[in-house]
Amino acid sequence: AEMVKILENTYRLVNISLINEMALLCGKMDINIWEVIEAAATKPYGFQAFYPGPGIGGHCIPLDPFYLEHIAKKFGFDLSMIHTAGHINNMMAHRMTIKVTSALNRQKKSVNGSKILFMGVAYKPNIDDARESPALKMMDEIAKKGGEVFYHDPHIPEITTEEGRSFHSLGISMEMLAGMDCVVISTNHDGFDHEFILQHSSLIVDLRNAIKEPSDKVYKL
């Protein structure tokens, strides 16, 4: 039963890490990874769609496969695919922080001194769980670079990051969005009004393909 659970978790870890790596490559090649996935999913068999993001959170996928990797070593077995997938996933939050930096650079701004709002700190939509959330890792990294970090999450009123920084969820308003140098869509909660966010923000880094309308001020994963 434990192996069944770990196999399912590992299957998702490997496939999400694969699509995250493909998304990073597509970004460099100026190819829309979301359109690629949509087209590939039209195949009637042999392909299951997984979607990229800033990293994998929760208490299962980021952790359980590595318990198995540890046990495997006791049997003289190297689970190299799990190791590689874990490395890709662990680097995603850092790589997404680089995307925020690049987006700000487009507007001749630096992270240092910029006001950056994270939309969602839960590790997946519509829950109040932020365990292993990549948004928290990004918040810490941006704060260390001198950015002013804020967040809005209707499911999580307050949060403390892994490095001990505490934040309270802000209310959304036209004035608040307009006052931010960058808005990062880090969790795609159903309750977010993405049209409102797009209308009143000057720069958006969309890590969840939440905004479908093409816009010069939206920087996609």
GROMACS .gro file of C-alpha atoms in nm:
model
  221
    1ALA     CA    1   0.000   0.000   0.000
    2GLU     CA    2   0.285   0.240   0.080
    3MET     CA    3   0.455   0.157  -0.249
    4VAL     CA    4   0.128   0.226  -0.434
    5LYS     CA    5   0.109   0.572  -0.279
    6ILE     CA    6   0.475   0.648  -0.349
    7LEU     CA    7   0.444   0.530  -0.710
    8GLU     CA    8   0.152   0.766  -0.765
    9ASN     CA    9   0.340   1.056  -0.605
   10THR     CA   10   0.655   0.978  -0.802
   11TYR     CA   11   0.462   0.957  -1.128
   12ARG     CA   12   0.337   1.311  -1.074
   13LEU     CA   13   0.675   1.441  -0.956
   14VAL     CA   14   0.853   1.310  -1.266
   15ASN     CA   15   0.589   1.431  -1.512
   16ILE     CA   16   0.547   1.776  -1.356
   17SER     CA   17   0.924   1.819  -1.341
   18LEU     CA   18   0.946   1.717  -1.708
   19ILE     CA   19   0.687   1.972  -1.815
   20ASN     CA   20   0.852   2.239  -1.598
   21GLU     CA   21   1.183   2.178  -1.775
   22MET     CA   22   1.008   2.191  -2.113
   23ALA     CA   23   0.843   2.520  -2.009
   24LEU     CA   24   1.182   2.672  -1.926
   25LEU     CA   25   1.316   2.567  -2.267
   26CYS     CA   26   1.008   2.696  -2.448
   27GLY     CA   27   1.052   3.029  -2.270
   28LYS     CA   28   1.402   3.061  -2.414
   29MET     CA   29   1.275   2.960  -2.760
   30ASP     CA   30   0.980   3.203  -2.745
   31ILE     CA   31   0.731   2.915  -2.775
   32ASN     CA   32   0.405   2.915  -2.578
   33ILE     CA   33   0.423   2.597  -2.365
   34TRP     CA   34   0.051   2.617  -2.286
   35GLU     CA   35  -0.039   2.599  -2.655
   36VAL     CA   36   0.203   2.307  -2.697
   37ILE     CA   37   0.037   2.113  -2.413
   38GLU     CA   38  -0.311   2.188  -2.546
   39ALA     CA   39  -0.217   2.058  -2.891
   40ALA     CA   40  -0.041   1.748  -2.755
   41ALA     CA   41  -0.349   1.665  -2.544
   42THR     CA   42  -0.555   1.622  -2.859
   43LYS     CA   43  -0.384   1.287  -2.915
   44PRO     CA   44  -0.647   1.025  -2.826
   45TYR     CA   45  -0.400   0.799  -2.641
   46GLY     CA   46  -0.044   0.797  -2.509
   47PHE     CA   47  -0.038   1.149  -2.360
   48GLN     CA   48  -0.167   1.284  -2.030
   49ALA     CA   49  -0.146   1.659  -1.983
   50PHE     CA   50   0.059   1.796  -1.695
   51TYR     CA   51   0.104   2.168  -1.646
   52PRO     CA   52   0.403   2.379  -1.544
   53GLY     CA   53   0.422   2.608  -1.246
   54PRO     CA   54   0.663   2.760  -0.995
   55GLY     CA   55   0.719   2.427  -0.823
   56ILE     CA   56   0.542   2.142  -0.645
   57GLY     CA   57   0.410   2.191  -0.292
   58GLY     CA   58   0.222   1.992  -0.035
   59HIS     CA   59   0.331   1.711   0.193
   60CYS     CA   60   0.337   1.423  -0.057
   61ILE     CA   61   0.492   1.486  -0.398
   62PRO     CA   62   0.790   1.697  -0.283
   63LEU     CA   63   0.876   1.452  -0.002
   64ASP     CA   64   0.755   1.093  -0.040
   65PRO     CA   65   0.959   0.997  -0.350
   66PHE     CA   66   1.276   1.090  -0.162
   67TYR     CA   67   1.191   0.860   0.125
   68LEU     CA   68   1.188   0.586  -0.138
   69GLU     CA   69   1.520   0.709  -0.279
   70HIS     CA   70   1.670   0.683   0.069
   71ILE     CA   71   1.537   0.330   0.120
   72ALA     CA   72   1.656   0.226  -0.229
   73LYS     CA   73   2.014   0.314  -0.137
   74LYS     CA   74   1.996   0.059   0.146
   75PHE     CA   75   1.935  -0.199  -0.124
   76GLY     CA   76   2.224  -0.072  -0.336
   77PHE     CA   77   1.985   0.083  -0.589
   78ASP     CA   78   2.010   0.433  -0.734
   79LEU     CA   79   1.678   0.599  -0.828
   80SER     CA   80   1.835   0.847  -1.066
   81MET     CA   81   1.507   0.961  -1.226
   82ILE     CA   82   1.360   1.062  -0.891
   83HIS     CA   83   1.683   1.241  -0.802
   84THR     CA   84   1.683   1.437  -1.129
   85ALA     CA   85   1.313   1.522  -1.108
   86GLY     CA   86   1.362   1.646  -0.754
   87HIS     CA   87   1.650   1.867  -0.861
   88ILE     CA   88   1.439   2.025  -1.136
   89ASN     CA   89   1.150   2.087  -0.898
   90ASN     CA   90   1.373   2.231  -0.626
   91MET     CA   91   1.517   2.485  -0.870
   92MET     CA   92   1.181   2.608  -1.004
   93ALA     CA   93   1.114   2.872  -0.737
   94HIS     CA   94   1.459   3.021  -0.796
   95ARG     CA   95   1.407   3.018  -1.173
   96MET     CA   96   1.070   3.189  -1.132
   97THR     CA   97   1.235   3.455  -0.917
   98ILE     CA   98   1.467   3.515  -1.211
   99LYS     CA   99   1.156   3.559  -1.429
  100VAL     CA  100   1.027   3.826  -1.191
  101THR     CA  101   1.366   3.997  -1.210
  102SER     CA  102   1.360   3.984  -1.592
  103ALA     CA  103   1.005   4.120  -1.604
  104LEU     CA  104   1.100   4.415  -1.383
  105ASN     CA  105   1.409   4.476  -1.595
  106ARG     CA  106   1.180   4.519  -1.894
  107GLN     CA  107   1.042   4.823  -1.718
  108LYS     CA  108   1.390   4.941  -1.618
  109LYS     CA  109   1.332   4.846  -1.255
  110SER     CA  110   1.526   4.626  -1.018
  111VAL     CA  111   1.392   4.385  -0.757
  112ASN     CA  112   1.563   4.597  -0.491
  113GLY     CA  113   1.310   4.856  -0.381
  114SER     CA  114   1.023   4.721  -0.593
  115LYS     CA  115   0.684   4.635  -0.445
  116ILE     CA  116   0.591   4.279  -0.543
  117LEU     CA  117   0.252   4.123  -0.471
  118PHE     CA  118   0.199   3.747  -0.474
  119MET     CA  119  -0.149   3.633  -0.566
  120GLY     CA  120  -0.186   3.313  -0.366
  121VAL     CA  121   0.051   3.136  -0.128
  122ALA     CA  122  -0.132   2.801  -0.107
  123TYR     CA  123   0.049   2.526  -0.294
  124LYS     CA  124  -0.257   2.453  -0.509
  125PRO     CA  125  -0.594   2.620  -0.586
  126ASN     CA  126  -0.877   2.668  -0.339
  127ILE     CA  127  -0.712   2.528  -0.025
  128ASP     CA  128  -0.565   2.680   0.291
  129ASP     CA  129  -0.245   2.471   0.291
  130ALA     CA  130   0.090   2.638   0.219
  131ARG     CA  131   0.321   2.348   0.306
  132GLU     CA  132   0.624   2.343   0.075
  133SER     CA  133   0.461   2.616  -0.132
  134PRO     CA  134   0.700   2.756  -0.396
  135ALA     CA  135   0.546   3.102  -0.345
  136LEU     CA  136   0.698   3.117   0.004
  137LYS     CA  137   1.041   3.032  -0.131
  138MET     CA  138   1.009   3.306  -0.392
  139MET     CA  139   0.896   3.554  -0.127
  140ASP     CA  140   1.205   3.480   0.081
  141GLU     CA  141   1.439   3.509  -0.215
  142ILE     CA  142   1.288   3.836  -0.335
  143ALA     CA  143   1.296   3.981   0.018
  144LYS     CA  144   1.666   3.894   0.041
  145LYS     CA  145   1.720   4.083  -0.284
  146GLY     CA  146   1.564   4.394  -0.131
  147GLY     CA  147   1.213   4.366  -0.272
  148GLU     CA  148   0.910   4.472  -0.068
  149VAL     CA  149   0.697   4.157  -0.054
  150PHE     CA  150   0.318   4.142  -0.011
  151TYR     CA  151   0.057   3.874  -0.074
  152HIS     CA  152  -0.316   3.821  -0.114
  153ASP     CA  153  -0.477   3.484  -0.045
  154PRO     CA  154  -0.843   3.458   0.064
  155HIS     CA  155  -0.775   3.113   0.212
  156ILE     CA  156  -0.466   3.201   0.418
  157PRO     CA  157  -0.491   3.521   0.627
  158GLU     CA  158  -0.135   3.509   0.756
  159ILE     CA  159   0.181   3.316   0.681
  160THR     CA  160   0.537   3.266   0.802
  161THR     CA  161   0.799   3.164   0.546
  162GLU     CA  162   1.069   2.901   0.591
  163GLU     CA  163   1.316   3.178   0.679
  164GLY     CA  164   1.086   3.323   0.945
  165ARG     CA  165   0.936   3.622   0.762
  166SER     CA  166   0.575   3.689   0.862
  167PHE     CA  167   0.310   3.840   0.635
  168HIS     CA  168  -0.063   3.915   0.645
  169SER     CA  169  -0.289   3.885   0.343
  170LEU     CA  170  -0.381   4.221   0.193
  171GLY     CA  171  -0.720   4.313   0.054
  172ILE     CA  172  -0.745   4.370  -0.320
  173SER     CA  173  -0.830   4.714  -0.457
  174MET     CA  174  -0.757   4.921  -0.764
  175GLU     CA  175  -0.525   5.143  -0.561
  176MET     CA  176  -0.335   4.853  -0.410
  177LEU     CA  177  -0.274   4.684  -0.746
  178ALA     CA  178  -0.175   5.013  -0.908
  179GLY     CA  179   0.077   5.072  -0.630
  180MET     CA  180   0.263   4.748  -0.700
  181ASP     CA  181   0.560   4.730  -0.935
  182CYS     CA  182   0.484   4.363  -1.012
  183VAL     CA  183   0.199   4.121  -0.944
  184VAL     CA  184   0.294   3.750  -0.943
  185ILE     CA  185   0.011   3.502  -1.001
  186SER     CA  186   0.154   3.215  -0.801
  187THR     CA  187  -0.168   3.021  -0.721
  188ASN     CA  188  -0.471   3.004  -0.949
  189HIS     CA  189  -0.753   3.027  -0.693
  190ASP     CA  190  -1.097   3.025  -0.855
  191GLY     CA  191  -1.192   3.337  -0.660
  192PHE     CA  192  -0.933   3.560  -0.827
  193ASP     CA  193  -1.074   3.815  -1.071
  194HIS     CA  194  -0.803   3.801  -1.333
  195GLU     CA  195  -0.966   4.062  -1.555
  196PHE     CA  196  -0.962   4.305  -1.262
  197ILE     CA  197  -0.598   4.220  -1.188
  198LEU     CA  198  -0.501   4.270  -1.552
  199GLN     CA  199  -0.686   4.600  -1.577
  200HIS     CA  200  -0.529   4.763  -1.272
  201SER     CA  201  -0.175   4.616  -1.261
  202SER     CA  202   0.122   4.764  -1.444
  203LEU     CA  203   0.316   4.436  -1.468
  204ILE     CA  204   0.208   4.074  -1.415
  205VAL     CA  205   0.419   3.760  -1.398
  206ASP     CA  206   0.167   3.483  -1.468
  207LEU     CA  207   0.304   3.147  -1.350
  208ARG     CA  208  -0.028   2.962  -1.388
  209ASN     CA  209  -0.159   3.065  -1.730
  210ALA     CA  210  -0.442   3.239  -1.548
  211ILE     CA  211  -0.465   3.531  -1.792
  212LYS     CA  212  -0.557   3.413  -2.139
  213GLU     CA  213  -0.584   3.756  -2.303
  214PRO     CA  214  -0.257   3.861  -2.475
  215SER     CA  215  -0.107   4.169  -2.315
  216ASP     CA  216   0.228   4.346  -2.326
  217LYS     CA  217   0.225   4.376  -1.948
  218VAL     CA  218   0.186   4.003  -1.885
  219TYR     CA  219   0.506   3.798  -1.857
  220LYS     CA  220   0.428   3.427  -1.886
  221LEU     CA  221   0.608   3.125  -1.745
   0.00000   0.00000   0.00000
